PDB file of C-alpha atoms in Angstrom:
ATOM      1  CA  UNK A   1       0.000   0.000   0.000  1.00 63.00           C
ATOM      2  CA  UNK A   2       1.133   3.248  -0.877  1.00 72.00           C
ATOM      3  CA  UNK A   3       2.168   6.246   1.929  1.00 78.00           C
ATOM      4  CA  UNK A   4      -0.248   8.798   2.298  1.00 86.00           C
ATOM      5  CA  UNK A   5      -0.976  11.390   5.069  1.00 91.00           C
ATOM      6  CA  UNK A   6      -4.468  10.986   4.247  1.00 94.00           C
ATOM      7  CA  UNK A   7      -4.439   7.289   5.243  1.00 93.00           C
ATOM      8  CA  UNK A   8      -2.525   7.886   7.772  1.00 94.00           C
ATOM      9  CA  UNK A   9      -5.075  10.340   9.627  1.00 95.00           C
ATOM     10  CA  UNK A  10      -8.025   8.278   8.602  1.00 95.00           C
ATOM     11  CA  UNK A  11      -6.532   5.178  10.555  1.00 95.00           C
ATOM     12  CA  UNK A  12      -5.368   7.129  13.612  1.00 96.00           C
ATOM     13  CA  UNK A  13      -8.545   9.327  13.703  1.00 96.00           C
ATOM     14  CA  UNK A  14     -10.969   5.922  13.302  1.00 97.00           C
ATOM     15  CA  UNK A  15      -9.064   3.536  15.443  1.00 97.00           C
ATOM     16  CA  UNK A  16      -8.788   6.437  18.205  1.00 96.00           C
ATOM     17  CA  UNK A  17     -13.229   7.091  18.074  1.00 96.00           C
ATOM     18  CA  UNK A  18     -13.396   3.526  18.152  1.00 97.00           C
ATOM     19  CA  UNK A  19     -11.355   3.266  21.253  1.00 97.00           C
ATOM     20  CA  UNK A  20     -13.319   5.596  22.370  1.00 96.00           C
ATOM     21  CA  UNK A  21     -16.721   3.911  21.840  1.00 96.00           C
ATOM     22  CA  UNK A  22     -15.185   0.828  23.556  1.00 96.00           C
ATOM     23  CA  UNK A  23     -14.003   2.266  26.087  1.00 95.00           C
ATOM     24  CA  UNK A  24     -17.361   4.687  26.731  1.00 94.00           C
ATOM     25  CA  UNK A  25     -19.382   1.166  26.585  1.00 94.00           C
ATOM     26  CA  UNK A  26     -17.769  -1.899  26.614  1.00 95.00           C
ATOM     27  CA  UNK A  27     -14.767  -1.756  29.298  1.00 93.00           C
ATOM     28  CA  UNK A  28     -17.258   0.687  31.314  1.00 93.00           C
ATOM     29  CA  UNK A  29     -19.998  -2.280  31.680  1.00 93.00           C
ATOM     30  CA  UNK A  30     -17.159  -4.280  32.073  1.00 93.00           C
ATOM     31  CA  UNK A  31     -15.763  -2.411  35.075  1.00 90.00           C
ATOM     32  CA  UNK A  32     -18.765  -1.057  36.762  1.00 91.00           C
ATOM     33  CA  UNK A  33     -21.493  -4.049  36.301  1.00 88.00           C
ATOM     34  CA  UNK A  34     -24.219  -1.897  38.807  1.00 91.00           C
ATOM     35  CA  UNK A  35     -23.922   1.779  39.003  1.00 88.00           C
ATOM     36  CA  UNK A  36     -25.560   2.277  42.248  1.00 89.00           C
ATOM     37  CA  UNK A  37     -22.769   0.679  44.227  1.00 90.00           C
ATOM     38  CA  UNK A  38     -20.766   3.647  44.092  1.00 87.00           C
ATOM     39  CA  UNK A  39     -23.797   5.600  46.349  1.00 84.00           C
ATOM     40  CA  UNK A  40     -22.454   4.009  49.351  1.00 85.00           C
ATOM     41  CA  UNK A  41     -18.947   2.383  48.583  1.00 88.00           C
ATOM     42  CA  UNK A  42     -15.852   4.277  47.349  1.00 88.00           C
ATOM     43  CA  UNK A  43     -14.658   4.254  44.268  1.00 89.00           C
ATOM     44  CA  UNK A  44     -10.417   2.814  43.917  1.00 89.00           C
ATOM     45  CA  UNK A  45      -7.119   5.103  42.954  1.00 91.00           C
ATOM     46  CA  UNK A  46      -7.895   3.533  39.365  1.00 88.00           C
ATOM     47  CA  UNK A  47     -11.495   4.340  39.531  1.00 90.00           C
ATOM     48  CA  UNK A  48     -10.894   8.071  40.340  1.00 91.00           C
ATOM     49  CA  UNK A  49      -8.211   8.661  37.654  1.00 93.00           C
ATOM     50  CA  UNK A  50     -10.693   7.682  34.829  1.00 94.00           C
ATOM     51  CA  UNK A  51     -14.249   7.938  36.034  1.00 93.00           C
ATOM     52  CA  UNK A  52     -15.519  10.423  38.493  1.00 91.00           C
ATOM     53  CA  UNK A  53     -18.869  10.317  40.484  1.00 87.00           C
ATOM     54  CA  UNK A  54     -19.995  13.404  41.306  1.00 82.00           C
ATOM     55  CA  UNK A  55     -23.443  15.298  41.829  1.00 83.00           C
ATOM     56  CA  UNK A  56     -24.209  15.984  38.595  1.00 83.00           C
ATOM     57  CA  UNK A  57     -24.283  12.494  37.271  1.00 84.00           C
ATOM     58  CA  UNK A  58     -26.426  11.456  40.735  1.00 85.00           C
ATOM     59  CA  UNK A  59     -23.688   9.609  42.400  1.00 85.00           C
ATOM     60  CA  UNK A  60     -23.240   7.120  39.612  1.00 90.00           C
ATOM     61  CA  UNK A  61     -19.576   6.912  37.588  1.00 92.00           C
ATOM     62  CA  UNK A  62     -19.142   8.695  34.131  1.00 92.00           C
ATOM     63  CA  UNK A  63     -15.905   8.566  32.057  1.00 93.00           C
ATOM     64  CA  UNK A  64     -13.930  11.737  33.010  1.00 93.00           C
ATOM     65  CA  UNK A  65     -11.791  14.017  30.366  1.00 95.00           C
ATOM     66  CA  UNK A  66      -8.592  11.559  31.069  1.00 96.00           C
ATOM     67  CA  UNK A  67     -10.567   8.962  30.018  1.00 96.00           C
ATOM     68  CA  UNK A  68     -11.500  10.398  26.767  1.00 96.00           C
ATOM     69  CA  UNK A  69      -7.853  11.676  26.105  1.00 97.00           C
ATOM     70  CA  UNK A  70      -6.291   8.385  27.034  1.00 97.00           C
ATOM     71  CA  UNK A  71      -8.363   6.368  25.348  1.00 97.00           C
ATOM     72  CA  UNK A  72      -7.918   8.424  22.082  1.00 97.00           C
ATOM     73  CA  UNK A  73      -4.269   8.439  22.382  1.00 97.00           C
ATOM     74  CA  UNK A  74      -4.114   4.689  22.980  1.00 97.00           C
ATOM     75  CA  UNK A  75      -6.479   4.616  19.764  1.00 97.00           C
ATOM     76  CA  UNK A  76      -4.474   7.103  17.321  1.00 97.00           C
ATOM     77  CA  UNK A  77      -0.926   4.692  18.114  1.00 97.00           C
ATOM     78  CA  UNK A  78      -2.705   1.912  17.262  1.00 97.00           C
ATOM     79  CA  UNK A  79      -3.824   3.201  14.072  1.00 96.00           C
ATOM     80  CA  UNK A  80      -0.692   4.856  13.494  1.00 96.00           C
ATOM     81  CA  UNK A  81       0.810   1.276  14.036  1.00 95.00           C
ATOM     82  CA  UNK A  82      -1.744  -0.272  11.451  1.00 94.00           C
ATOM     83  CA  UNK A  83      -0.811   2.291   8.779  1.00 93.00           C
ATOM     84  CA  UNK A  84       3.038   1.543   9.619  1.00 93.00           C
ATOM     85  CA  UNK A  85       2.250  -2.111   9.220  1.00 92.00           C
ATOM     86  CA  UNK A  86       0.114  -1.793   5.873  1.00 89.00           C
ATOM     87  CA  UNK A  87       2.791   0.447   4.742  1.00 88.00           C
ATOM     88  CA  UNK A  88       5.870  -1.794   5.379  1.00 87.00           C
ATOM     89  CA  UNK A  89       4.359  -4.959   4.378  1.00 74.00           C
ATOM     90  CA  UNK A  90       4.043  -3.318   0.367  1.00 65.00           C
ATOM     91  CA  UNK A  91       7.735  -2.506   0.835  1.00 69.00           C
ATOM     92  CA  UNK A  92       8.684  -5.958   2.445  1.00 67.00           C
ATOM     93  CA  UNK A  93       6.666  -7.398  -0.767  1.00 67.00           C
ATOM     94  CA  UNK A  94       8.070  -4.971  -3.229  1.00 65.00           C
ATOM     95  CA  UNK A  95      12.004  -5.635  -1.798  1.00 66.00           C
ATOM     96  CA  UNK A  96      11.474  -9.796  -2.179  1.00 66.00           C
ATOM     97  CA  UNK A  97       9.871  -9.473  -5.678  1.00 66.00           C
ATOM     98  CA  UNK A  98      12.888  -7.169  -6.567  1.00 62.00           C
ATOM     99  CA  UNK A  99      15.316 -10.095  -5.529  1.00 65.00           C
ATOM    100  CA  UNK A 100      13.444 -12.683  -6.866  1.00 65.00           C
ATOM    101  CA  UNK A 101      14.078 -10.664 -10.291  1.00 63.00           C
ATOM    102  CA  UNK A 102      17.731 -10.135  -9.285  1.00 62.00           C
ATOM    103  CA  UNK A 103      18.357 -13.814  -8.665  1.00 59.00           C
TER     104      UNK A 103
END
């Protein structure tokens, strides 16, 4: 596959909303199976950093602004690593065909 910045951004910017959405749905059901625990029990180190529980949201645990950053950071290198990947496998292709030839 050929370089382009274009490709590049639309891997980084897809994988990071998708690692969003899983983290925003998936990993939170995951980690916090009933809400309303959280109204009388505290919430661990790990739990503050990326959700908080405040009044707004009635007590219950929402993904904070670290979450959302984290997770689309996390998302963007792994798309970034996808493009290197689809990038370096033409070139891996392109150098053995070119000694194939040479042989």
């Amino acid at each position: 596959m050929k370089e382009s910045k274009i490709l590049k951004w639309i891997l980084m910017l897809t994988c990071g909303i998708g690692t969003v959405l899983t983290s925003f749905t998936l990993i939170y059901d995951l980690l916090i199976p009933d809400i309303c625990y959280y109204h009388t029990n505290e919430m661990s180190s790990f739990m503050n950093l990326f959700y908080s529980a405040g009044g707004a949201d009635n007590g219950h645990p929402s993904p904070n602004l670290l979450n959302l950053i984290t997770s689309l950071i996390i998302g963007g290198i792994l798309g970034y690593g996808i493009y290197k990947f689809l990038t370096n496998k033409n070139k891996r292709k392109i150098k053995t065909t070119a000694n194939k030839e040479l042989s």
